[in-house]
Coordinates of C-alpha atoms in Angstrom, one line a residue:
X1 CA 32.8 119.6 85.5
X2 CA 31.2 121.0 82.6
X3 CA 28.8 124.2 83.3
X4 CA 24.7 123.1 83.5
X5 CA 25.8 119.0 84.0
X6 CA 24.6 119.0 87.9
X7 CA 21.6 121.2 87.0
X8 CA 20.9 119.2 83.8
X9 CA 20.5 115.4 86.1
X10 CA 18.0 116.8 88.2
X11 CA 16.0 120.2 88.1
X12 CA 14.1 121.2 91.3
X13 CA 10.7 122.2 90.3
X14 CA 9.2 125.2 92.0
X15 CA 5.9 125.0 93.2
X16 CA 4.4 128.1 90.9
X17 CA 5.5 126.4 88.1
X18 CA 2.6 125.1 85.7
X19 CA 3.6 121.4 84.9
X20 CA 0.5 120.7 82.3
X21 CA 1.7 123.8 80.5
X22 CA 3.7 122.8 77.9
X23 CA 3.6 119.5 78.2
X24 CA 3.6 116.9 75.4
X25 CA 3.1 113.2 75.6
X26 CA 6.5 112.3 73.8
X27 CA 8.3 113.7 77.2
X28 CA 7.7 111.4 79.1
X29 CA 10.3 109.2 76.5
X30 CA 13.2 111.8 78.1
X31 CA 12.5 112.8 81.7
X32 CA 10.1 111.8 84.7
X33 CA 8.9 114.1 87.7
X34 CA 9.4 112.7 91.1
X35 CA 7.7 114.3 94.1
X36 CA 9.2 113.6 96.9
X37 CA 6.8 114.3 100.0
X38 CA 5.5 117.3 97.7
X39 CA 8.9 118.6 96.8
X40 CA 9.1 117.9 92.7
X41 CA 12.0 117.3 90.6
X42 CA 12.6 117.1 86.9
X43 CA 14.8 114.1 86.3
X44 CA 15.6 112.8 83.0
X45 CA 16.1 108.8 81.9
X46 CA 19.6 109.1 81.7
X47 CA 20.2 109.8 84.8
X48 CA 18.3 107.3 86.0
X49 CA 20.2 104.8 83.5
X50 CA 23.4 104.5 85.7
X51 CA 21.6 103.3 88.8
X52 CA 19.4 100.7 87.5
X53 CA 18.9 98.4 91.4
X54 CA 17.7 101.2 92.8
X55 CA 13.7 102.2 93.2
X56 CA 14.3 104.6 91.1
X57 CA 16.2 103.0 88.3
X58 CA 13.5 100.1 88.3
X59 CA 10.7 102.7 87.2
X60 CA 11.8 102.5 83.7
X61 CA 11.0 98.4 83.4
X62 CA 7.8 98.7 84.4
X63 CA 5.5 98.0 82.1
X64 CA 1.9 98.4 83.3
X65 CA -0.1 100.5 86.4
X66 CA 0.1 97.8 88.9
X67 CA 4.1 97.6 88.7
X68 CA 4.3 101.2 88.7
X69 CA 2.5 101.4 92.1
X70 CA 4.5 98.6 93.8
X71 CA 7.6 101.2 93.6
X72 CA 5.6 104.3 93.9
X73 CA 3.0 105.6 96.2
X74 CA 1.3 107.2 93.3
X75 CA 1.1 107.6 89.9
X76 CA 0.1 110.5 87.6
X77 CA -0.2 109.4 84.1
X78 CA -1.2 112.9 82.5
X79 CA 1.9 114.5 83.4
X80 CA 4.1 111.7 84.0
X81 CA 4.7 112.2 88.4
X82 CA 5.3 109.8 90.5
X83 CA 4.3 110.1 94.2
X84 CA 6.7 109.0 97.3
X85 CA 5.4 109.6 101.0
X86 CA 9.0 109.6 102.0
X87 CA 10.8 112.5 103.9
X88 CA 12.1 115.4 101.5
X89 CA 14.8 116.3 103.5
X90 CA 16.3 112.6 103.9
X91 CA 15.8 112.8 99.9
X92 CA 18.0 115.6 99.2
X93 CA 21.1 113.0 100.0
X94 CA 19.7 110.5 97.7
X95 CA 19.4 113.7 94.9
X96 CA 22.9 114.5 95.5
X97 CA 23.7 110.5 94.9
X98 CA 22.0 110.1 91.9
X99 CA 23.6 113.7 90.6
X100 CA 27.1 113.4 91.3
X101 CA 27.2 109.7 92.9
X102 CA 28.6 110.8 95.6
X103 CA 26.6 109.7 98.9
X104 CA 26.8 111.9 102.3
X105 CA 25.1 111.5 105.9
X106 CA 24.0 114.7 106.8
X107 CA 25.0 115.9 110.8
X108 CA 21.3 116.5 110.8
X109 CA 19.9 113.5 110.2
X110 CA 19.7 110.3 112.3
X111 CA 21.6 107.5 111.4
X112 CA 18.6 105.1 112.0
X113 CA 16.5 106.8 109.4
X114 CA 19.3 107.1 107.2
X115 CA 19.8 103.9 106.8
X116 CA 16.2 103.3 106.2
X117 CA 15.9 105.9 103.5
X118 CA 19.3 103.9 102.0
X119 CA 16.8 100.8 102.3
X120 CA 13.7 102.4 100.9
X121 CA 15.8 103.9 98.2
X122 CA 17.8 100.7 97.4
X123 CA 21.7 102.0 97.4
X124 CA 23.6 100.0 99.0
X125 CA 25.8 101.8 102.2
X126 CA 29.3 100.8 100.4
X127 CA 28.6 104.1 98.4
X128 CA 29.1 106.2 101.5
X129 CA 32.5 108.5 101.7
X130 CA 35.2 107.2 103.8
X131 CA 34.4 109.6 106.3
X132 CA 30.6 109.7 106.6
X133 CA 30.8 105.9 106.6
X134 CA 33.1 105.9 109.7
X135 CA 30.9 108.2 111.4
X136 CA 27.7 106.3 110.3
X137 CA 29.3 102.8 111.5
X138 CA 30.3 104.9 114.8
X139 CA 26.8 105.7 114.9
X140 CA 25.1 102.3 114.3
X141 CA 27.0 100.2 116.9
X142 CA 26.3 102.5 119.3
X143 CA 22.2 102.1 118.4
X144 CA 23.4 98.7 118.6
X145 CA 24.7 98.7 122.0
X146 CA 21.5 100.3 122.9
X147 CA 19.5 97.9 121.5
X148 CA 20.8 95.0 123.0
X149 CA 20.3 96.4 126.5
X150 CA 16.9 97.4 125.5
X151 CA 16.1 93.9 124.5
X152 CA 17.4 92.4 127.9
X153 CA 15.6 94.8 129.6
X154 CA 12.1 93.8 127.6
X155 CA 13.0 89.8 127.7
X156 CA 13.3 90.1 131.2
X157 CA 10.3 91.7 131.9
X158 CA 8.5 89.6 130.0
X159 CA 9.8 86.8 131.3
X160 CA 8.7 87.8 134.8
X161 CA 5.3 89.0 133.5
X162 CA 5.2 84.8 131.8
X163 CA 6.6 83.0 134.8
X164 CA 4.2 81.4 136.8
X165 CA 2.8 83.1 139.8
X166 CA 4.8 80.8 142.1
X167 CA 6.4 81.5 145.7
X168 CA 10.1 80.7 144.1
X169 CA 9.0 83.0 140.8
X170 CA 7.7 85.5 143.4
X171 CA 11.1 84.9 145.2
X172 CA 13.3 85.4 142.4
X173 CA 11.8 88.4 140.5
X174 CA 11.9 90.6 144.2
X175 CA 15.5 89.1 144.4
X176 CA 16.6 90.3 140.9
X177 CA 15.1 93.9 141.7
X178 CA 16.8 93.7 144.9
X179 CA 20.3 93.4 143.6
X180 CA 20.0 94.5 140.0
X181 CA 17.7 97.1 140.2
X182 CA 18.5 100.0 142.7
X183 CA 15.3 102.5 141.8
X184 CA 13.1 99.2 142.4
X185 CA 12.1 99.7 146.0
X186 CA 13.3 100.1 149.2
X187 CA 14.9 96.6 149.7
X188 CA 17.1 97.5 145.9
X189 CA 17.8 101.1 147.8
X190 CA 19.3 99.4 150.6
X191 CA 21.5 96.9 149.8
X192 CA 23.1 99.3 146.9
X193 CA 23.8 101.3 150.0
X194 CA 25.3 98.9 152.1
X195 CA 27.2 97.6 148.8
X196 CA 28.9 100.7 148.7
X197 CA 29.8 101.3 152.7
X198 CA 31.3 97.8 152.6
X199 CA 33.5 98.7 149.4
X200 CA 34.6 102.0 151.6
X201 CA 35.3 100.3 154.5
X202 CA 37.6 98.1 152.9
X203 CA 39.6 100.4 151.4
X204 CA 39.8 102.4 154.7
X205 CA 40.9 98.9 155.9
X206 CA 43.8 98.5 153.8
X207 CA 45.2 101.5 154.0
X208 CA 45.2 101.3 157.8
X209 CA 46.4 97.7 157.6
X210 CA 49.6 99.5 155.7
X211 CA 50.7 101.5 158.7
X212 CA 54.1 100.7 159.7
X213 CA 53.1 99.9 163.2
X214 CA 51.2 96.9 161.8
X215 CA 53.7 96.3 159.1
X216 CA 56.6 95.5 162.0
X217 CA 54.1 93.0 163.8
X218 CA 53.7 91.4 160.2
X219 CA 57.3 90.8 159.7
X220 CA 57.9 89.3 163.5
X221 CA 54.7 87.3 163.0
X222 CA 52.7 89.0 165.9
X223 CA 49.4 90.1 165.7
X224 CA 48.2 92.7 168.1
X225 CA 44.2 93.8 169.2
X226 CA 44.8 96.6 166.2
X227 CA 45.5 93.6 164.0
X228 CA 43.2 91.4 165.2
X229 CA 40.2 94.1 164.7
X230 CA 41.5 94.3 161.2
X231 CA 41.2 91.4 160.3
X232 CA 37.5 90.4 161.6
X233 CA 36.5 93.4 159.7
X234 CA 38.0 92.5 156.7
X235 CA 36.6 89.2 156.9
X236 CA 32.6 90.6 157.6
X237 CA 33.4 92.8 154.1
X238 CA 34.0 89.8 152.2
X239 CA 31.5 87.9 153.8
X240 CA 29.3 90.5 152.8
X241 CA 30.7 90.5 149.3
X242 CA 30.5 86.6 148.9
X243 CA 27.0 87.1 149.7
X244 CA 26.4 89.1 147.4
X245 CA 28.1 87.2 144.8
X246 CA 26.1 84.5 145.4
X247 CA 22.5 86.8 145.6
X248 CA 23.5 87.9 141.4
X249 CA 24.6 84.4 140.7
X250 CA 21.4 82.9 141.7
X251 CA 19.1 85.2 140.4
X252 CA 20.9 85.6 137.0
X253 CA 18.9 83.6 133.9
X254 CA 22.3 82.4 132.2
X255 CA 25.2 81.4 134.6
X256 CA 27.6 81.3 132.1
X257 CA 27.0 84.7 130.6
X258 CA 26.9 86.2 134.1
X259 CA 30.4 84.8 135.1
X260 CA 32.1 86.5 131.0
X261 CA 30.4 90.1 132.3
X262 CA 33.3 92.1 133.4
X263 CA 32.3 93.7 136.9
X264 CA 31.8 89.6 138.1
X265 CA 35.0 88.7 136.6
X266 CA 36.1 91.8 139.2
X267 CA 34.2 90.4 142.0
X268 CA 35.9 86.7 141.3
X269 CA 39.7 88.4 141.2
X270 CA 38.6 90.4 145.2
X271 CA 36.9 88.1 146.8
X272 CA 39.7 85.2 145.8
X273 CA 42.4 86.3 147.6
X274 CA 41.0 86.1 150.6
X275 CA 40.2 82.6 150.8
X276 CA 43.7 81.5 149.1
X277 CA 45.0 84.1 151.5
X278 CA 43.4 82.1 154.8
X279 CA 44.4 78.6 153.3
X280 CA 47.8 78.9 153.0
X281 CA 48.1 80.8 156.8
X282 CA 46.3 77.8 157.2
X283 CA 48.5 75.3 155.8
X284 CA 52.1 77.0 156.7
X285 CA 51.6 77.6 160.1
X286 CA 54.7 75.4 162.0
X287 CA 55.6 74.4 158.3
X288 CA 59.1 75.0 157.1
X289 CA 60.3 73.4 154.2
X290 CA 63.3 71.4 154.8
X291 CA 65.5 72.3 151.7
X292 CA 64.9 75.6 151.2
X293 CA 65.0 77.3 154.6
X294 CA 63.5 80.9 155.2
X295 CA 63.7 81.1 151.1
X296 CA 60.4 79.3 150.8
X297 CA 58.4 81.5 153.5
X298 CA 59.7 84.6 152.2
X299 CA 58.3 83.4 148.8
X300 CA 55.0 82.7 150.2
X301 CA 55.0 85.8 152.6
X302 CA 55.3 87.8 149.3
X303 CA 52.7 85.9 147.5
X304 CA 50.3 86.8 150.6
X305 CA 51.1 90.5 150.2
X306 CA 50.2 90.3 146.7
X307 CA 46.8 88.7 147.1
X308 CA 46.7 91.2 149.8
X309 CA 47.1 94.1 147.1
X310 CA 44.3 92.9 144.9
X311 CA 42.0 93.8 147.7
X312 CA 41.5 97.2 146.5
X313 CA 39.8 95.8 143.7
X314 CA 36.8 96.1 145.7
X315 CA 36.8 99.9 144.8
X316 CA 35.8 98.5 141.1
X317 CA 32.6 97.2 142.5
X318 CA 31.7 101.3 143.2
X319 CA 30.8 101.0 139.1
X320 CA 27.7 98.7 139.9
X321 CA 26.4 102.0 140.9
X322 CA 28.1 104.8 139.7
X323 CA 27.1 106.0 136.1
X324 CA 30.5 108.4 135.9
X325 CA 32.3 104.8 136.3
X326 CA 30.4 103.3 133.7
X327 CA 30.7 106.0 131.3
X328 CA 34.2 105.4 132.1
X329 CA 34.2 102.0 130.8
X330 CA 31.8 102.5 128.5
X331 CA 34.5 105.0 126.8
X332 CA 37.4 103.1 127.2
X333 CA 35.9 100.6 125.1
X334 CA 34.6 102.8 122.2
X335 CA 37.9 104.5 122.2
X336 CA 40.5 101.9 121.5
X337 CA 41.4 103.2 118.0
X338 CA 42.1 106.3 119.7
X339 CA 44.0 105.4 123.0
X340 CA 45.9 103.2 120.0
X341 CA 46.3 106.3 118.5
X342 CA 48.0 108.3 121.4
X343 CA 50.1 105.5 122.1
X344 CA 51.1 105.3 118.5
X345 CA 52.0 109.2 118.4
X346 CA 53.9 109.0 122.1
X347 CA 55.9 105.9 120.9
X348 CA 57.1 107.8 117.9
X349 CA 58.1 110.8 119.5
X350 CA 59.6 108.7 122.5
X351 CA 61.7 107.2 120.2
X352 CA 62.7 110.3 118.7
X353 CA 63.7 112.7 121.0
X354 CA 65.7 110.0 123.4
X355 CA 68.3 108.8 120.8
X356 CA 68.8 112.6 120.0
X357 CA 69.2 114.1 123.6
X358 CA 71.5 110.9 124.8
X359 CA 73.9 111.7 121.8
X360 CA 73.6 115.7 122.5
X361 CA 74.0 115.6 126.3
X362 CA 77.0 112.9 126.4
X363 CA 79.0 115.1 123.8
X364 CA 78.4 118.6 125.0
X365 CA 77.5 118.4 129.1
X366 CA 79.6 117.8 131.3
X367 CA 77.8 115.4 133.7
X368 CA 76.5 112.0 132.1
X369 CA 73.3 112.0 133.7
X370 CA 71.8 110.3 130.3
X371 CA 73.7 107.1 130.6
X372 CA 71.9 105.2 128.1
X373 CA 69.3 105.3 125.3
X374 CA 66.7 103.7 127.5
X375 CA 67.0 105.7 130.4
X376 CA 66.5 108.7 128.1
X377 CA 63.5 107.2 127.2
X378 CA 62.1 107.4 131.3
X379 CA 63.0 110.5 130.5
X380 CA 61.4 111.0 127.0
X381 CA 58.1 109.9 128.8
X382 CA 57.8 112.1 131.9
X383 CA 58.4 115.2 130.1
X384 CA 56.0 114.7 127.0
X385 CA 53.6 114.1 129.4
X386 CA 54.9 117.2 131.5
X387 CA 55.1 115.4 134.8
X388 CA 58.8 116.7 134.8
X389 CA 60.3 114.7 138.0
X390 CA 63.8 116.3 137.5
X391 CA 65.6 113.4 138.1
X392 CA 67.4 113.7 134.6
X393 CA 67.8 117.2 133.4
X394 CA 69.5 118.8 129.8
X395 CA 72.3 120.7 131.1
X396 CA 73.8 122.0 127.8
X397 CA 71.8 124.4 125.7
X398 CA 71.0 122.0 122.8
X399 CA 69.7 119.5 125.0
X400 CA 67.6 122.0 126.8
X401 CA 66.4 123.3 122.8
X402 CA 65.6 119.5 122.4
X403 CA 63.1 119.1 125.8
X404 CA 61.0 122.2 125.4
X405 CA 60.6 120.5 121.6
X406 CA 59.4 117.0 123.5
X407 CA 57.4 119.1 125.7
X408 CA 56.0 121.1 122.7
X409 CA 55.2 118.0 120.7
X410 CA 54.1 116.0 124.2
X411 CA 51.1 118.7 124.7
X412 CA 49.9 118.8 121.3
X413 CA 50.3 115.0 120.3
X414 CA 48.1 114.5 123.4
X415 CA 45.4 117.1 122.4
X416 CA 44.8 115.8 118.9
X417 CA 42.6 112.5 120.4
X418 CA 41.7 113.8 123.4
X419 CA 39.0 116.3 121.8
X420 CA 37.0 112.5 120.0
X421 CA 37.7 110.8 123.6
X422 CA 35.6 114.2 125.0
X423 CA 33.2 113.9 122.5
X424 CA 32.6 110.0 122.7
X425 CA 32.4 110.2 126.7
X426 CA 29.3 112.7 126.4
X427 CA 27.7 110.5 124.4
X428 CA 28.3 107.6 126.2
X429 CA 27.1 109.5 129.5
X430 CA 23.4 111.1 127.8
X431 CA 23.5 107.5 126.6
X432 CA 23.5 105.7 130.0
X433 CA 21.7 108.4 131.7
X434 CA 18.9 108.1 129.0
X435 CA 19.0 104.7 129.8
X436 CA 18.3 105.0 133.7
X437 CA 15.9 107.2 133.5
X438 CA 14.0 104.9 131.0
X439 CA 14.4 101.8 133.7
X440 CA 13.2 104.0 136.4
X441 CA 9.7 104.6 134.4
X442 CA 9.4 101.7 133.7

């Protein structure tokens, strides 16, 4: 650019400078003075002829005192200044706008107010950068997020403070704080307590239910005291767990929106295998089916150990009240472009590095350990990630020049997303932590 063109579209006037000195009435044909929360600038009609929609731009239609003071705070007609109580520092991106038209979100600044600024200002938030508008999106649906739980949080307080002063209101507003609000009381206290020593039981359960003792009495279809014991316990866990399924399902406002939220949708997929589990002991007990001998109850015998599996489901349920588990979640959801990312990069490199090993190591080893493209790609993925299991190993020099490249590329295809993923699960962790501590005031 020229020399003098971004000083020429807007001049910064210092405050010593004299404004009535000098001054003629025809200048006010050629430039205005905007002050900005008492910052001034010297800003000629031209400039202000390219961006006509905005507050600015509409100054020069106005034809009398009362239009000038529906855009402006204030008018000044002996000098020609315009007074905005808006924030000077917020104003310097619009300046830079209205210079260079080029629009930037300072790190600085909140997004919120940004946006309001853009609004007060009239420019539109298409005229952001690429990357400031990325971040400022990032930014908004993450105020979103937060205003959405706000606003439950508010509508269901008002609604309790609105329902009617009946024994069932009564009922279900201590019931709601019971199982939905921990930091409530004592009653909330307790039963997130025994919430979580009925998820740990279960778990140490099932892993005791996996012993091999136990496993041999399963197969001969004997069941033993050790057994037996098992199996009450598991069923007062999911007892305890259909209970409390049923406690959230009556005491949630909207039925159908509880049953989409995805810690219930959890809860369904534990507590379901169970029951299907017990029906079809049930039903196949002295049941063989005729045509299909010992095929049939192998098929449902591994169907039960699969419903079995999904038991350990239950360990899910620990997010209800753990805030590193639902920062967890909470990140895994703002960070699908860049777990898309990673996968993108390992892909690439996976397919890669395979192809070129299988060819090297099946024309210059001597053992054919790589005996096909997709087993080198196993073995593509354990070594970029530098798990390393050694069940496939270079043995000729090229081969081995080829792995410590995947293992190269592996670390530092992995770093490149890993530092936004960081970044994004502090966020998401003040976020939720701000949030607790703003339930438990209230």
């Amino acid at each position: 650019t020229l020399k003098g063109v971004f000083y020429q579209r807007a001049k910064l006037i210092h405050p010593q400078e004299d404004l009535l000195k000098g001054f003629h009435p025809d200048d006010r044909k050629h430039h205005i003075i905007i002050n900005v929360g008492g910052i001034k600038y010297l800003l000629p009609w031209t400039t202000l002829d390219e961006f006509p929609l905005t507050r600015l731009g509409q100054l020069k239609f106005c034809n009398n005192f009362d239009d000038i003071l529906n855009i402006c705070d204030d008018y000044d007609v002996t000098c020609n200044e315009f007074f905005f109580d808006r924030n000077p520092g917020a104003f310097r991106t619009i300046l830079t706008f209205l210079r260079v038209g080029k629009l930037r979100l300072l790190r600085e600044m909140c997004a919120l107010s940004f946006q309001e600024e853009l609004l007060y200002w009239g420019i539109e938030e298409d005229n952001l950068d690429w990357c400031c508008k990325r971040r400022y999106l990032q930014k908004m649906e993450e105020f979103t997020e937060i205003n959405e739980r706000e606003d439950d949080l508010t509508e269901n307080e008002t609604t309790g403070e609105t329902v009617e002063e009946t024994k069932i209101g009564l009922c279900m507003k201590k019931l709601q704080d019971m199982v939905e609000r921990p930091q409530s009381g004592l009653p909330g206290k307790v039963f997130a307590c025994l919430s979580v020593l009925f998820v740990t039981i279960t778990a140490v359960n099932l892993s005791i239910s996996t012993m091999p003792d136990l496993r041999e009495e399963e197969e001969k279809g004997e069941c033993s005291q050790m057994c037996y014991n098992i199996f009450i316990v598991e069923s007062v866990c999911v007892a305890w767990f259909s209970l409390e399924f049923l406690l959230r399902f009556i005491q949630a406002k909207s039925k159908f929106a509880f049953l989409r939220r995805p810690l219930t949708l959890i809860d369904i997929i534990a507590i379901l295998p169970y029951y299907i589990t017990l029906l079809v002991d049930t039903t196949s007990v002295g049941y063989k089916k005729p045509s299909s001998g010992s095929i049939y109850l192998d098929k449902v015998g591994l169907v039960l150990r699969i419903l079995r599996a999904l038991r350990i489901l239950y360990v899910m349920r620990l997010a209800r009240h753990s805030l590193g588990l639902q920062t967890l979640g909470l990140t895994a959801r703002r960070c699908t472009r860049e777990f898309g990312l990673l996968l993108l990069f390992l892909c690439v490199a996976i397919a890669l590095f395979a192809p070129l090993l299988y060819v090297i190591e099946n024309e210059m080893a001597d053992s054919q350990e790589f005996t096909s493209i997709p087993a080198c790609y196993w073995w593509a993925v354990i070594t970029m990630t530098t798990v390393g299991y050694g069940d496939m190993v270079p043995r000729s020099i090229p081969g081995q020049v080829v792995a410590l490249s995947s293992i190269l590329s592996g670390i530092l295809l992995m770093a490149f997303p890993v530092t936004s993923i960081f970044h994004t699960f502090s966020r998401s962790y003040i976020e939720l932590k701000q949030e607790q501590e703003r339930i438990m005031y209230r």
